[in-house]
mmCIF file of C-alpha atoms in Angstrom:
data_model
loop_
_atom_site.group_PDB
_atom_site.id
_atom_site.type_symbol
_atom_site.label_atom_id
_atom_site.label_comp_id
_atom_site.label_asym_id
_atom_site.label_seq_id
_atom_site.Cartn_x
_atom_site.Cartn_y
_atom_site.Cartn_z
ATOM 1 C CA MET A 1 2.040 -33.042 42.712
ATOM 2 C CA ARG A 2 0.773 -35.638 40.361
ATOM 3 C CA ASP A 3 1.456 -34.975 36.540
ATOM 4 C CA THR A 4 -1.863 -34.588 35.433
ATOM 5 C CA GLU A 5 -2.197 -31.919 38.155
ATOM 6 C CA LEU A 6 1.274 -30.393 37.241
ATOM 7 C CA TYR A 7 0.353 -30.211 33.269
ATOM 8 C CA ARG A 8 -3.296 -28.735 34.093
ATOM 9 C CA GLN A 9 -1.056 -25.680 35.738
ATOM 10 C CA LEU A 10 1.433 -25.669 32.711
ATOM 11 C CA LEU A 11 -1.341 -25.606 30.267
ATOM 12 C CA GLY A 12 -3.377 -23.152 32.015
ATOM 13 C CA LEU A 13 -6.662 -25.584 32.006
ATOM 14 C CA GLU A 14 -9.156 -24.119 33.990
ATOM 15 C CA SER A 15 -12.857 -25.649 34.888
ATOM 16 C CA PRO A 16 -14.367 -27.473 33.528
ATOM 17 C CA TRP A 17 -11.360 -28.477 31.593
ATOM 18 C CA GLU A 18 -8.698 -30.746 33.562
ATOM 19 C CA ALA A 19 -5.839 -33.085 32.348
ATOM 20 C CA SER A 20 -7.142 -36.961 32.260
ATOM 21 C CA GLY A 21 -3.789 -38.004 31.052
ATOM 22 C CA VAL A 22 0.190 -37.431 30.335
ATOM 23 C CA ASN A 23 2.395 -39.400 28.255
ATOM 24 C CA LEU A 24 6.256 -38.740 28.297
ATOM 25 C CA SER A 25 8.375 -40.451 25.427
ATOM 26 C CA VAL A 26 11.690 -39.751 26.080
ATOM 27 C CA GLU A 27 12.992 -41.632 23.108
ATOM 28 C CA ASP A 28 10.779 -39.379 20.875
ATOM 29 C CA GLY A 29 11.441 -36.283 22.761
ATOM 30 C CA ARG A 30 7.729 -35.153 23.476
ATOM 31 C CA VAL A 31 4.945 -34.950 26.292
ATOM 32 C CA ASP A 32 1.513 -35.719 24.938
ATOM 33 C CA VAL A 33 -1.216 -34.269 27.393
ATOM 34 C CA TRP A 34 -5.017 -35.337 27.116
ATOM 35 C CA ALA A 35 -7.558 -32.701 28.149
ATOM 36 C CA GLY A 36 -10.892 -33.955 29.504
ATOM 37 C CA HIS A 37 -13.914 -32.609 31.455
ATOM 38 C CA PRO A 38 -16.810 -33.925 33.384
ATOM 39 C CA ARG A 39 -20.122 -35.165 32.136
ATOM 40 C CA ARG A 40 -23.072 -33.130 31.722
ATOM 41 C CA THR A 41 -20.934 -30.069 31.408
ATOM 42 C CA ARG A 42 -22.715 -27.279 29.944
ATOM 43 C CA TRP A 43 -21.278 -24.945 26.973
ATOM 44 C CA THR A 44 -21.852 -21.594 25.469
ATOM 45 C CA CYS A 45 -22.800 -21.238 21.913
ATOM 46 C CA PRO A 46 -20.097 -19.735 20.107
ATOM 47 C CA GLU A 47 -22.410 -17.610 18.107
ATOM 48 C CA CYS A 48 -25.230 -16.614 20.669
ATOM 49 C CA GLU A 49 -23.693 -17.446 23.996
ATOM 50 C CA ARG A 50 -26.781 -19.302 25.257
ATOM 51 C CA GLU A 51 -26.039 -22.067 27.541
ATOM 52 C CA LEU A 52 -26.423 -25.724 26.443
ATOM 53 C CA PRO A 53 -25.825 -29.212 27.083
ATOM 54 C CA THR A 54 -23.318 -31.341 25.348
ATOM 55 C CA TYR A 55 -24.376 -32.385 22.054
ATOM 56 C CA ASP A 56 -21.597 -34.489 21.059
ATOM 57 C CA HIS A 57 -17.554 -34.616 20.435
ATOM 58 C CA ALA A 58 -15.745 -34.283 17.409
ATOM 59 C CA GLU A 59 -12.892 -36.116 16.449
ATOM 60 C CA GLU A 60 -9.998 -36.231 18.589
ATOM 61 C CA ARG A 61 -7.213 -33.012 17.710
ATOM 62 C CA SER A 62 -4.118 -32.013 18.735
ATOM 63 C CA TRP A 63 -2.430 -28.810 19.482
ATOM 64 C CA ARG A 64 1.813 -27.676 19.783
ATOM 65 C CA HIS A 65 2.378 -26.139 22.942
ATOM 66 C CA LEU A 66 5.285 -24.595 24.531
ATOM 67 C CA ASP A 67 8.058 -27.016 25.179
ATOM 68 C CA SER A 68 8.425 -28.373 28.757
ATOM 69 C CA CYS A 69 12.016 -29.059 30.289
ATOM 70 C CA GLY A 70 13.305 -29.579 26.231
ATOM 71 C CA PHE A 71 10.219 -31.673 25.306
ATOM 72 C CA SER A 72 7.921 -30.900 22.535
ATOM 73 C CA THR A 73 4.702 -30.862 23.956
ATOM 74 C CA TYR A 74 1.301 -31.516 22.263
ATOM 75 C CA LEU A 75 -2.188 -31.103 24.063
ATOM 76 C CA HIS A 76 -4.832 -33.578 22.838
ATOM 77 C CA ALA A 77 -8.816 -33.175 23.241
ATOM 78 C CA ARG A 78 -12.100 -34.304 21.698
ATOM 79 C CA PRO A 79 -13.780 -30.667 21.156
ATOM 80 C CA PRO A 80 -17.563 -30.764 22.345
ATOM 81 C CA ARG A 81 -20.307 -29.564 20.245
ATOM 82 C CA VAL A 82 -23.619 -27.830 21.132
ATOM 83 C CA ASP A 83 -26.891 -27.861 19.370
ATOM 84 C CA CYS A 84 -28.241 -24.384 19.368
ATOM 85 C CA PRO A 85 -31.747 -23.990 18.050
ATOM 86 C CA GLU A 86 -30.715 -20.700 16.459
ATOM 87 C CA HIS A 87 -27.215 -21.537 15.017
ATOM 88 C CA GLY A 88 -27.589 -25.441 14.657
ATOM 89 C CA VAL A 89 -24.414 -27.671 15.832
ATOM 90 C CA LEU A 90 -21.756 -25.855 16.232
ATOM 91 C CA GLN A 91 -18.211 -26.435 18.191
ATOM 92 C CA VAL A 92 -17.511 -24.935 21.211
ATOM 93 C CA ARG A 93 -14.922 -22.090 22.049
ATOM 94 C CA LEU A 94 -11.643 -23.541 23.188
ATOM 95 C CA PRO A 95 -10.027 -21.854 25.807
ATOM 96 C CA TRP A 96 -6.338 -22.510 25.152
ATOM 97 C CA ALA A 97 -6.686 -21.948 21.119
ATOM 98 C CA GLU A 98 -8.061 -20.213 18.557
ATOM 99 C CA PRO A 99 -10.597 -21.905 15.928
ATOM 100 C CA MET A 100 -8.846 -23.748 13.189
ATOM 101 C CA SER A 101 -5.350 -23.314 14.577
ATOM 102 C CA ARG A 102 -2.978 -26.259 15.525
ATOM 103 C CA PHE A 103 -1.060 -24.528 18.090
ATOM 104 C CA THR A 104 -2.273 -23.361 21.502
ATOM 105 C CA ILE A 105 -2.223 -19.262 22.146
ATOM 106 C CA LEU A 106 0.564 -19.161 24.161
ATOM 107 C CA PHE A 107 2.707 -21.080 21.731
ATOM 108 C CA GLU A 108 1.505 -18.561 19.143
ATOM 109 C CA ARG A 109 2.328 -15.858 21.320
ATOM 110 C CA LEU A 110 5.766 -17.192 21.690
ATOM 111 C CA ALA A 111 6.096 -17.773 17.827
ATOM 112 C CA VAL A 112 5.245 -14.255 16.915
ATOM 113 C CA ASP A 113 7.700 -12.646 19.446
ATOM 114 C CA VAL A 114 10.605 -14.937 17.732
ATOM 115 C CA LEU A 115 9.075 -14.069 14.424
ATOM 116 C CA LYS A 116 9.724 -10.402 15.049
ATOM 117 C CA GLU A 117 13.421 -10.655 15.459
ATOM 118 C CA CYS A 118 14.285 -13.027 12.597
ATOM 119 C CA ASP A 119 13.170 -14.877 9.435
ATOM 120 C CA VAL A 120 10.774 -17.509 8.854
ATOM 121 C CA LEU A 121 13.748 -20.039 8.123
ATOM 122 C CA GLY A 122 15.571 -18.809 11.516
ATOM 123 C CA ALA A 123 12.441 -18.913 13.417
ATOM 124 C CA SER A 124 11.385 -22.404 12.502
ATOM 125 C CA ARG A 125 14.544 -23.762 14.176
ATOM 126 C CA PRO A 126 14.186 -22.728 17.861
ATOM 127 C CA LEU A 127 10.389 -23.466 17.365
ATOM 128 C CA HIS A 128 10.874 -26.842 15.870
ATOM 129 C CA LEU A 129 8.645 -26.636 13.351
ATOM 130 C CA SER A 130 9.113 -26.832 9.240
ATOM 131 C CA TRP A 131 9.151 -23.640 7.144
ATOM 132 C CA ASP A 132 5.714 -24.122 6.262
ATOM 133 C CA GLU A 133 4.441 -24.684 9.653
ATOM 134 C CA THR A 134 6.230 -21.644 10.633
ATOM 135 C CA TRP A 135 4.719 -19.289 7.599
ATOM 136 C CA HIS A 136 1.245 -20.675 9.030
ATOM 137 C CA LEU A 137 1.758 -18.626 11.875
ATOM 138 C CA VAL A 138 2.657 -15.283 10.337
ATOM 139 C CA GLU A 139 -0.346 -15.607 7.926
ATOM 140 C CA ARG A 140 -2.547 -16.165 10.992
ATOM 141 C CA ALA A 141 -1.302 -13.273 12.479
ATOM 142 C CA VAL A 142 -1.313 -10.763 9.840
ATOM 143 C CA ALA A 143 -5.053 -12.056 9.343
ATOM 144 C CA ARG A 144 -5.388 -11.564 12.970
ATOM 145 C CA GLY A 145 -4.197 -7.978 13.331
ATOM 146 C CA GLN A 146 -5.691 -6.839 10.154
ATOM 147 C CA ALA A 147 -8.657 -8.149 11.074
ATOM 148 C CA ALA A 148 -8.614 -5.858 14.407
ATOM 149 C CA LYS A 149 -6.795 -2.766 13.315
ATOM 150 C CA ALA A 150 -9.591 -0.164 13.260
ATOM 151 C CA ALA A 151 -10.162 1.347 9.628
ATOM 152 C CA THR A 152 -8.986 5.006 10.166
ATOM 153 C CA VAL A 153 -7.590 7.117 7.677
ATOM 154 C CA PRO A 154 -3.828 8.699 8.560
ATOM 155 C CA ALA A 155 -3.785 12.564 8.629
ATOM 156 C CA LEU A 156 -0.363 12.550 6.586
ATOM 157 C CA VAL A 157 0.101 9.649 4.289
ATOM 158 C CA GLY A 158 3.315 8.481 2.308
ATOM 159 C CA VAL A 159 3.181 6.968 -0.850
ATOM 160 C CA ASP A 160 6.371 5.398 -2.577
ATOM 161 C CA GLU A 161 7.013 2.182 -4.524
ATOM 162 C CA LYS A 162 9.329 -0.593 -3.846
ATOM 163 C CA SER A 163 11.363 -2.912 -5.869
ATOM 164 C CA ALA A 164 9.244 -6.636 -5.329
ATOM 165 C CA GLY A 165 11.798 -8.387 -7.783
ATOM 166 C CA LYS A 166 14.047 -7.713 -10.820
ATOM 167 C CA GLY A 167 13.385 -5.189 -13.246
ATOM 168 C CA GLN A 168 10.481 -2.875 -13.524
ATOM 169 C CA ASP A 169 9.088 -5.307 -10.887
ATOM 170 C CA TYR A 170 7.523 -2.932 -8.093
ATOM 171 C CA ILE A 171 4.819 -2.650 -5.330
ATOM 172 C CA THR A 172 3.003 0.323 -3.769
ATOM 173 C CA VAL A 173 3.928 0.985 -0.566
ATOM 174 C CA VAL A 174 0.957 3.479 1.659
ATOM 175 C CA SER A 175 2.562 4.267 5.031
ATOM 176 C CA ASP A 176 1.321 6.651 8.078
ATOM 177 C CA LEU A 177 3.831 9.414 8.081
ATOM 178 C CA ASP A 178 3.040 10.044 12.025
ATOM 179 C CA ARG A 179 3.255 6.322 12.999
ATOM 180 C CA GLY A 180 5.723 5.106 10.327
ATOM 181 C CA THR A 181 3.506 2.234 9.796
ATOM 182 C CA VAL A 182 2.839 0.369 6.362
ATOM 183 C CA GLU A 183 -0.965 1.037 5.815
ATOM 184 C CA TYR A 184 -1.452 -0.832 2.477
ATOM 185 C CA LEU A 185 0.182 -2.530 -0.046
ATOM 186 C CA ALA A 186 -0.499 -3.065 -3.797
ATOM 187 C CA ASP A 187 1.285 -4.652 -7.019
ATOM 188 C CA GLU A 188 2.661 -2.223 -9.466
ATOM 189 C CA ARG A 189 2.775 1.359 -9.169
ATOM 190 C CA ARG A 190 -0.040 2.682 -11.418
ATOM 191 C CA GLN A 191 -3.060 5.277 -10.552
ATOM 192 C CA ALA A 192 -4.809 1.998 -9.701
ATOM 193 C CA SER A 193 -2.514 0.537 -7.539
ATOM 194 C CA LEU A 194 -3.106 3.681 -5.170
ATOM 195 C CA ASP A 195 -6.902 3.826 -6.210
ATOM 196 C CA GLY A 196 -7.358 0.687 -4.036
ATOM 197 C CA TYR A 197 -6.340 2.462 -0.999
ATOM 198 C CA PHE A 198 -8.658 5.600 -0.946
ATOM 199 C CA ASP A 199 -11.304 3.217 -2.358
ATOM 200 C CA LYS A 200 -11.412 1.588 1.281
ATOM 201 C CA PHE A 201 -12.788 4.831 2.473
ATOM 202 C CA ASP A 202 -15.687 6.912 1.933
ATOM 203 C CA THR A 203 -15.448 10.713 1.181
ATOM 204 C CA GLU A 204 -16.132 11.764 4.773
ATOM 205 C CA GLU A 205 -13.338 9.894 6.068
ATOM 206 C CA LEU A 206 -10.689 11.109 3.012
ATOM 207 C CA GLU A 207 -11.519 14.523 4.233
ATOM 208 C CA GLY A 208 -9.283 13.410 7.276
ATOM 209 C CA ILE A 209 -6.044 13.546 5.084
ATOM 210 C CA GLN A 210 -4.247 16.798 5.222
ATOM 211 C CA ALA A 211 -1.298 15.934 3.067
ATOM 212 C CA VAL A 212 0.274 12.981 0.950
ATOM 213 C CA GLY A 213 3.992 13.324 0.770
ATOM 214 C CA MET A 214 5.347 11.395 -2.638
ATOM 215 C CA ASP A 215 7.473 11.231 -5.610
ATOM 216 C CA MET A 216 6.824 13.542 -8.673
ATOM 217 C CA TRP A 217 5.418 9.946 -10.185
ATOM 218 C CA GLU A 218 2.400 11.130 -12.154
ATOM 219 C CA PRO A 219 -0.017 8.175 -11.577
ATOM 220 C CA TYR A 220 0.025 8.486 -7.899
ATOM 221 C CA ALA A 221 -0.764 12.132 -8.199
ATOM 222 C CA ALA A 222 -3.666 11.358 -10.721
ATOM 223 C CA SER A 223 -4.952 9.110 -8.029
ATOM 224 C CA VAL A 224 -4.587 11.461 -5.421
ATOM 225 C CA ARG A 225 -6.402 14.405 -7.596
ATOM 226 C CA ALA A 226 -9.462 11.574 -7.964
ATOM 227 C CA HIS A 227 -10.255 10.887 -4.595
ATOM 228 C CA LEU A 228 -9.239 14.326 -2.504
ATOM 229 C CA THR A 229 -10.615 17.684 -2.530
ATOM 230 C CA ASP A 230 -8.042 20.416 -2.830
ATOM 231 C CA ALA A 231 -5.513 17.446 -3.636
ATOM 232 C CA ASP A 232 -3.121 20.192 -5.526
ATOM 233 C CA LYS A 233 -2.792 21.842 -1.965
ATOM 234 C CA LYS A 234 -2.025 18.725 -0.021
ATOM 235 C CA ILE A 235 0.271 16.649 -2.556
ATOM 236 C CA VAL A 236 3.792 17.428 -1.337
ATOM 237 C CA PHE A 237 6.814 16.302 -3.305
ATOM 238 C CA ASP A 238 9.179 15.008 -0.977
ATOM 239 C CA LYS A 239 12.649 16.874 -0.830
ATOM 240 C CA PHE A 240 14.454 13.124 -0.651
ATOM 241 C CA HIS A 241 12.748 12.391 -3.925
ATOM 242 C CA ILE A 242 13.695 15.766 -5.435
ATOM 243 C CA MET A 243 17.448 15.432 -4.316
ATOM 244 C CA LYS A 244 17.596 11.965 -6.095
ATOM 245 C CA TYR A 245 16.822 13.479 -9.250
ATOM 246 C CA MET A 246 19.651 16.247 -8.716
ATOM 247 C CA VAL A 247 21.975 13.539 -7.589
ATOM 248 C CA GLU A 248 21.134 11.938 -10.768
ATOM 249 C CA ALA A 249 21.748 14.784 -13.019
ATOM 250 C CA VAL A 250 25.355 15.142 -11.153
ATOM 251 C CA ASP A 251 26.303 12.090 -12.194
ATOM 252 C CA THR A 252 24.920 12.101 -16.027
ATOM 253 C CA VAL A 253 27.437 14.873 -16.202
ATOM 254 C CA ARG A 254 30.033 13.483 -14.670
ATOM 255 C CA LYS A 255 29.583 10.330 -16.832
ATOM 256 C CA GLN A 256 29.651 12.875 -20.012
ATOM 257 C CA GLU A 257 32.491 14.651 -18.879
ATOM 258 C CA ASN A 258 34.556 11.846 -17.914
ATOM 259 C CA ARG A 259 34.370 10.528 -21.214
ATOM 260 C CA THR A 260 35.754 13.446 -22.740
ATOM 261 C CA LEU A 261 38.441 14.046 -20.514
ATOM 262 C CA VAL A 262 39.447 10.232 -20.510
ATOM 263 C CA ALA A 263 39.507 10.469 -24.425
ATOM 264 C CA GLN A 264 42.070 13.514 -24.010
ATOM 265 C CA GLY A 265 44.007 11.346 -21.436
ATOM 266 C CA ASP A 266 42.714 13.130 -18.564
ATOM 267 C CA LYS A 267 41.684 10.681 -15.652
ATOM 268 C CA SER A 268 41.053 13.099 -12.794
ATOM 269 C CA LEU A 269 36.966 12.457 -12.616
ATOM 270 C CA THR A 270 37.492 8.652 -13.043
ATOM 271 C CA GLY A 271 36.862 6.633 -10.080
ATOM 272 C CA SER A 272 35.277 9.770 -8.433
ATOM 273 C CA LYS A 273 31.253 8.993 -8.780
ATOM 274 C CA TYR A 274 30.556 8.495 -5.189
ATOM 275 C CA LEU A 275 32.397 11.753 -4.125
ATOM 276 C CA TRP A 276 30.068 13.907 -5.973
ATOM 277 C CA LEU A 277 26.592 11.911 -4.181
ATOM 278 C CA TYR A 278 27.561 13.090 -1.095
ATOM 279 C CA SER A 279 26.589 16.349 0.249
ATOM 280 C CA SER A 280 29.423 18.692 1.730
ATOM 281 C CA GLU A 281 28.802 17.829 5.071
ATOM 282 C CA ASN A 282 28.574 14.078 4.825
ATOM 283 C CA LEU A 283 31.548 13.438 2.796
ATOM 284 C CA PRO A 284 34.261 10.888 4.578
ATOM 285 C CA SER A 285 37.255 13.032 5.610
ATOM 286 C CA ARG A 286 39.404 10.399 4.009
ATOM 287 C CA HIS A 287 38.314 11.826 0.528
ATOM 288 C CA LYS A 288 38.133 15.455 1.328
ATOM 289 C CA ASN A 289 41.676 16.110 0.021
ATOM 290 C CA ARG A 290 40.958 14.403 -3.298
ATOM 291 C CA PHE A 291 37.334 16.339 -3.523
ATOM 292 C CA ASP A 292 38.661 19.708 -3.008
ATOM 293 C CA VAL A 293 40.964 19.571 -5.616
ATOM 294 C CA LEU A 294 38.394 18.671 -7.821
ATOM 295 C CA ARG A 295 36.167 21.205 -6.811
ATOM 296 C CA ASN A 296 38.917 23.653 -7.336
ATOM 297 C CA VAL A 297 39.221 22.861 -11.023
ATOM 298 C CA ASP A 298 37.161 24.192 -13.555
ATOM 299 C CA LEU A 299 34.895 21.173 -14.171
ATOM 300 C CA LYS A 300 31.477 20.910 -15.294
ATOM 301 C CA THR A 301 30.846 18.161 -12.567
ATOM 302 C CA SER A 302 31.569 20.661 -9.925
ATOM 303 C CA ARG A 303 29.587 23.367 -11.325
ATOM 304 C CA ALA A 304 26.284 20.721 -11.381
ATOM 305 C CA TRP A 305 26.997 19.524 -7.691
ATOM 306 C CA ALA A 306 27.323 23.492 -6.488
ATOM 307 C CA ILE A 307 23.891 23.772 -8.193
ATOM 308 C CA LYS A 308 22.364 20.304 -6.328
ATOM 309 C CA GLU A 309 23.831 21.534 -3.022
ATOM 310 C CA ASN A 310 22.204 25.094 -3.187
ATOM 311 C CA LEU A 311 18.883 23.408 -3.992
ATOM 312 C CA ARG A 312 19.128 21.907 -0.462
ATOM 313 C CA PHE A 313 18.831 25.369 1.442
ATOM 314 C CA PHE A 314 15.089 25.857 -0.250
ATOM 315 C CA TRP A 315 13.937 23.332 2.479
ATOM 316 C CA ASP A 316 15.671 25.206 5.101
ATOM 317 C CA TYR A 317 13.764 28.389 4.875
ATOM 318 C CA ARG A 318 10.877 29.199 7.367
ATOM 319 C CA ARG A 319 8.989 31.375 5.442
ATOM 320 C CA ARG A 320 7.218 30.221 2.293
ATOM 321 C CA GLY A 321 8.143 33.670 0.566
ATOM 322 C CA TRP A 322 11.733 33.610 1.086
ATOM 323 C CA ALA A 323 12.081 29.787 -0.085
ATOM 324 C CA GLU A 324 10.319 30.780 -3.560
ATOM 325 C CA LYS A 325 12.578 33.828 -4.005
ATOM 326 C CA HIS A 326 15.109 31.308 -3.249
ATOM 327 C CA TRP A 327 13.786 28.846 -6.168
ATOM 328 C CA LYS A 328 13.866 31.820 -8.338
ATOM 329 C CA SER A 329 17.604 32.292 -7.875
ATOM 330 C CA TRP A 330 18.332 28.899 -8.281
ATOM 331 C CA TYR A 331 16.188 28.122 -11.212
ATOM 332 C CA PHE A 332 17.996 31.195 -13.214
ATOM 333 C CA TRP A 333 21.415 29.542 -12.337
ATOM 334 C CA ALA A 334 20.481 26.118 -13.047
ATOM 335 C CA THR A 335 18.539 26.679 -16.618
ATOM 336 C CA HIS A 336 21.736 28.910 -17.365
ATOM 337 C CA SER A 337 24.292 26.447 -16.527
ATOM 338 C CA ARG A 338 24.660 24.952 -20.176
ATOM 339 C CA LEU A 339 24.453 21.336 -18.389
ATOM 340 C CA ASP A 340 21.720 19.738 -20.201
ATOM 341 C CA PRO A 341 20.821 17.213 -17.498
ATOM 342 C CA VAL A 342 20.709 19.948 -15.148
ATOM 343 C CA ILE A 343 18.220 22.179 -17.270
ATOM 344 C CA GLU A 344 16.112 19.369 -17.905
ATOM 345 C CA THR A 345 15.904 17.978 -14.827
ATOM 346 C CA ALA A 346 15.067 22.182 -13.085
ATOM 347 C CA ARG A 347 12.496 22.527 -15.705
ATOM 348 C CA THR A 348 10.933 19.322 -14.475
ATOM 349 C CA PHE A 349 11.305 20.735 -11.084
ATOM 350 C CA LYS A 350 9.086 23.527 -12.259
ATOM 351 C CA ARG A 351 6.300 21.513 -13.707
ATOM 352 C CA HIS A 352 5.771 20.065 -10.394
ATOM 353 C CA LEU A 353 6.493 23.523 -8.377
ATOM 354 C CA PRO A 354 3.236 23.656 -6.187
ATOM 355 C CA GLY A 355 4.094 20.258 -5.011
ATOM 356 C CA LEU A 356 7.244 21.356 -3.947
ATOM 357 C CA VAL A 357 6.210 24.795 -2.327
ATOM 358 C CA ALA A 358 3.292 22.630 -0.824
ATOM 359 C CA TYR A 359 6.268 21.438 2.020
ATOM 360 C CA PHE A 360 5.641 25.171 3.601
ATOM 361 C CA ASP A 361 1.904 24.422 4.370
ATOM 362 C CA HIS A 362 2.466 20.857 5.568
ATOM 363 C CA ARG A 363 6.501 20.511 6.327
ATOM 364 C CA ILE A 364 6.435 16.720 6.059
ATOM 365 C CA THR A 365 8.892 14.510 3.961
ATOM 366 C CA SER A 366 8.853 10.928 3.193
ATOM 367 C CA ALA A 367 11.983 10.488 5.884
ATOM 368 C CA GLY A 368 9.918 7.968 8.045
ATOM 369 C CA ALA A 369 8.820 6.160 4.219
ATOM 370 C CA GLU A 370 12.170 6.290 3.344
ATOM 371 C CA GLY A 371 13.325 4.443 6.743
ATOM 372 C CA LEU A 372 10.196 1.749 6.053
ATOM 373 C CA ASN A 373 11.825 1.191 2.410
ATOM 374 C CA SER A 374 15.502 0.476 3.971
ATOM 375 C CA ARG A 375 13.658 -2.185 6.504
ATOM 376 C CA ILE A 376 11.402 -3.702 3.429
ATOM 377 C CA GLN A 377 14.871 -4.249 1.739
ATOM 378 C CA ALA A 378 15.989 -5.627 4.847
ATOM 379 C CA ILE A 379 12.885 -8.329 5.118
ATOM 380 C CA ARG A 380 13.504 -8.868 1.256
ATOM 381 C CA VAL A 381 17.231 -9.469 1.927
ATOM 382 C CA SER A 382 17.029 -11.551 4.959
ATOM 383 C CA ALA A 383 14.598 -13.880 3.111
ATOM 384 C CA ARG A 384 16.894 -14.076 0.011
ATOM 385 C CA GLY A 385 14.156 -12.725 -1.656
ATOM 386 C CA TYR A 386 10.515 -13.594 -2.377
ATOM 387 C CA ARG A 387 9.537 -15.598 -5.366
ATOM 388 C CA ASN A 388 6.123 -15.275 -4.173
ATOM 389 C CA ARG A 389 5.216 -11.537 -3.906
ATOM 390 C CA GLU A 390 1.925 -12.147 -1.503
ATOM 391 C CA HIS A 391 4.310 -13.495 0.651
ATOM 392 C CA PHE A 392 6.567 -10.660 0.408
ATOM 393 C CA LYS A 393 3.748 -8.227 1.170
ATOM 394 C CA THR A 394 2.463 -10.390 4.031
ATOM 395 C CA ALA A 395 5.854 -10.323 5.642
ATOM 396 C CA ILE A 396 6.266 -6.498 5.521
ATOM 397 C CA TYR A 397 2.935 -6.448 6.907
ATOM 398 C CA PHE A 398 3.898 -8.833 9.965
ATOM 399 C CA GLN A 399 7.102 -6.545 10.548
ATOM 400 C CA LEU A 400 5.987 -2.846 9.477
ATOM 401 C CA GLY A 401 1.927 -2.967 9.704
ATOM 402 C CA GLY A 402 1.739 -1.860 13.028
ATOM 403 C CA LEU A 403 -0.317 -4.632 14.048
ATOM 404 C CA ASP A 404 -1.737 -6.377 17.113
ATOM 405 C CA LEU A 405 -0.038 -9.922 16.450
ATOM 406 C CA TYR A 406 -0.994 -11.789 18.701
ATOM 407 C CA PRO A 407 -3.759 -14.138 19.529
ATOM 408 C CA GLN A 408 -6.509 -12.811 22.651
ATOM 409 C CA THR A 409 -6.612 -15.099 25.576
ATOM 410 C CA HIS A 410 -10.398 -16.098 26.437
#
């Protein structure tokens, strides 16, 4: 088999295209292949599909292809142009590459697979590309996937924030709780951040949203109320965030009590911070003996922990009425505990009670969204942080957006 025929097969060139020349450079570790076509070939207009003769050719361009036998392989061609009566002079579609790309479709598909498994720097090494070239492929893939994605509204929406940098630097993350995908990202965590998501849809489309799971963050709630009918019946304050508030209250009680005890020479609470953060069934066995001793001592922290653990049963009820009875009993206990952080937290919950009991109408949690948060953090850590916020958001869409990232073969 001639080398031109071999590379016609390897490159997947189809009539009227053919491999007209091949040059192998062992010193440079690369193979260059030139593609051509017979004279008087007719082409279709890329806009209207009208068949037209060749008008002229653009300057020669090159495209990176899959390596062959360990050699970097490049395809070269002069793209034909046609003169369409309706659309003017246009370059025809090339079967091996998307418009404006410097890579063949097969190479881009490989690059997407590699990038799904590692960060940009890690992918650049086996692909033999620079960081900028590899990142360009990420941006192309995300833009392609977002353009192809249908504009549908999830029935169950999750809203959360994620730290994007140091201090109070956040991005708003909107997810599809059923599919476990990131649907929308916006800077900061203001009402306008979430407004941008809802504004993409009309009133009829927004009616398809059955519930929105979120933290007790008023700007997000205000955005939901501004865009959804019966919003207060659809807002579900997530139990993971609720319990996070209670854990923080317990820790505050521990800090206060530990300072008092240490001043009296008692260091029994010193070093016990993480013991009180566990739920009873998740406490590591190696800490059980010490924790049992602390729980049996008359400590404010122990009482705060017990109140925190009792609240967890609220979400176990099958019927709303029984859950509301449990809430009333728990609220009385919490507000009569003489533990200021617990009392303050309980009163915060009462102000948001409709969003807590709405759980029993929809039974959704942001467990999926919290899983996405963990994966977002992994993306950030793997890249050692993103100084460019837009790069960070693009990386999230690439890994977690549920997008079809692959270029389509013609």
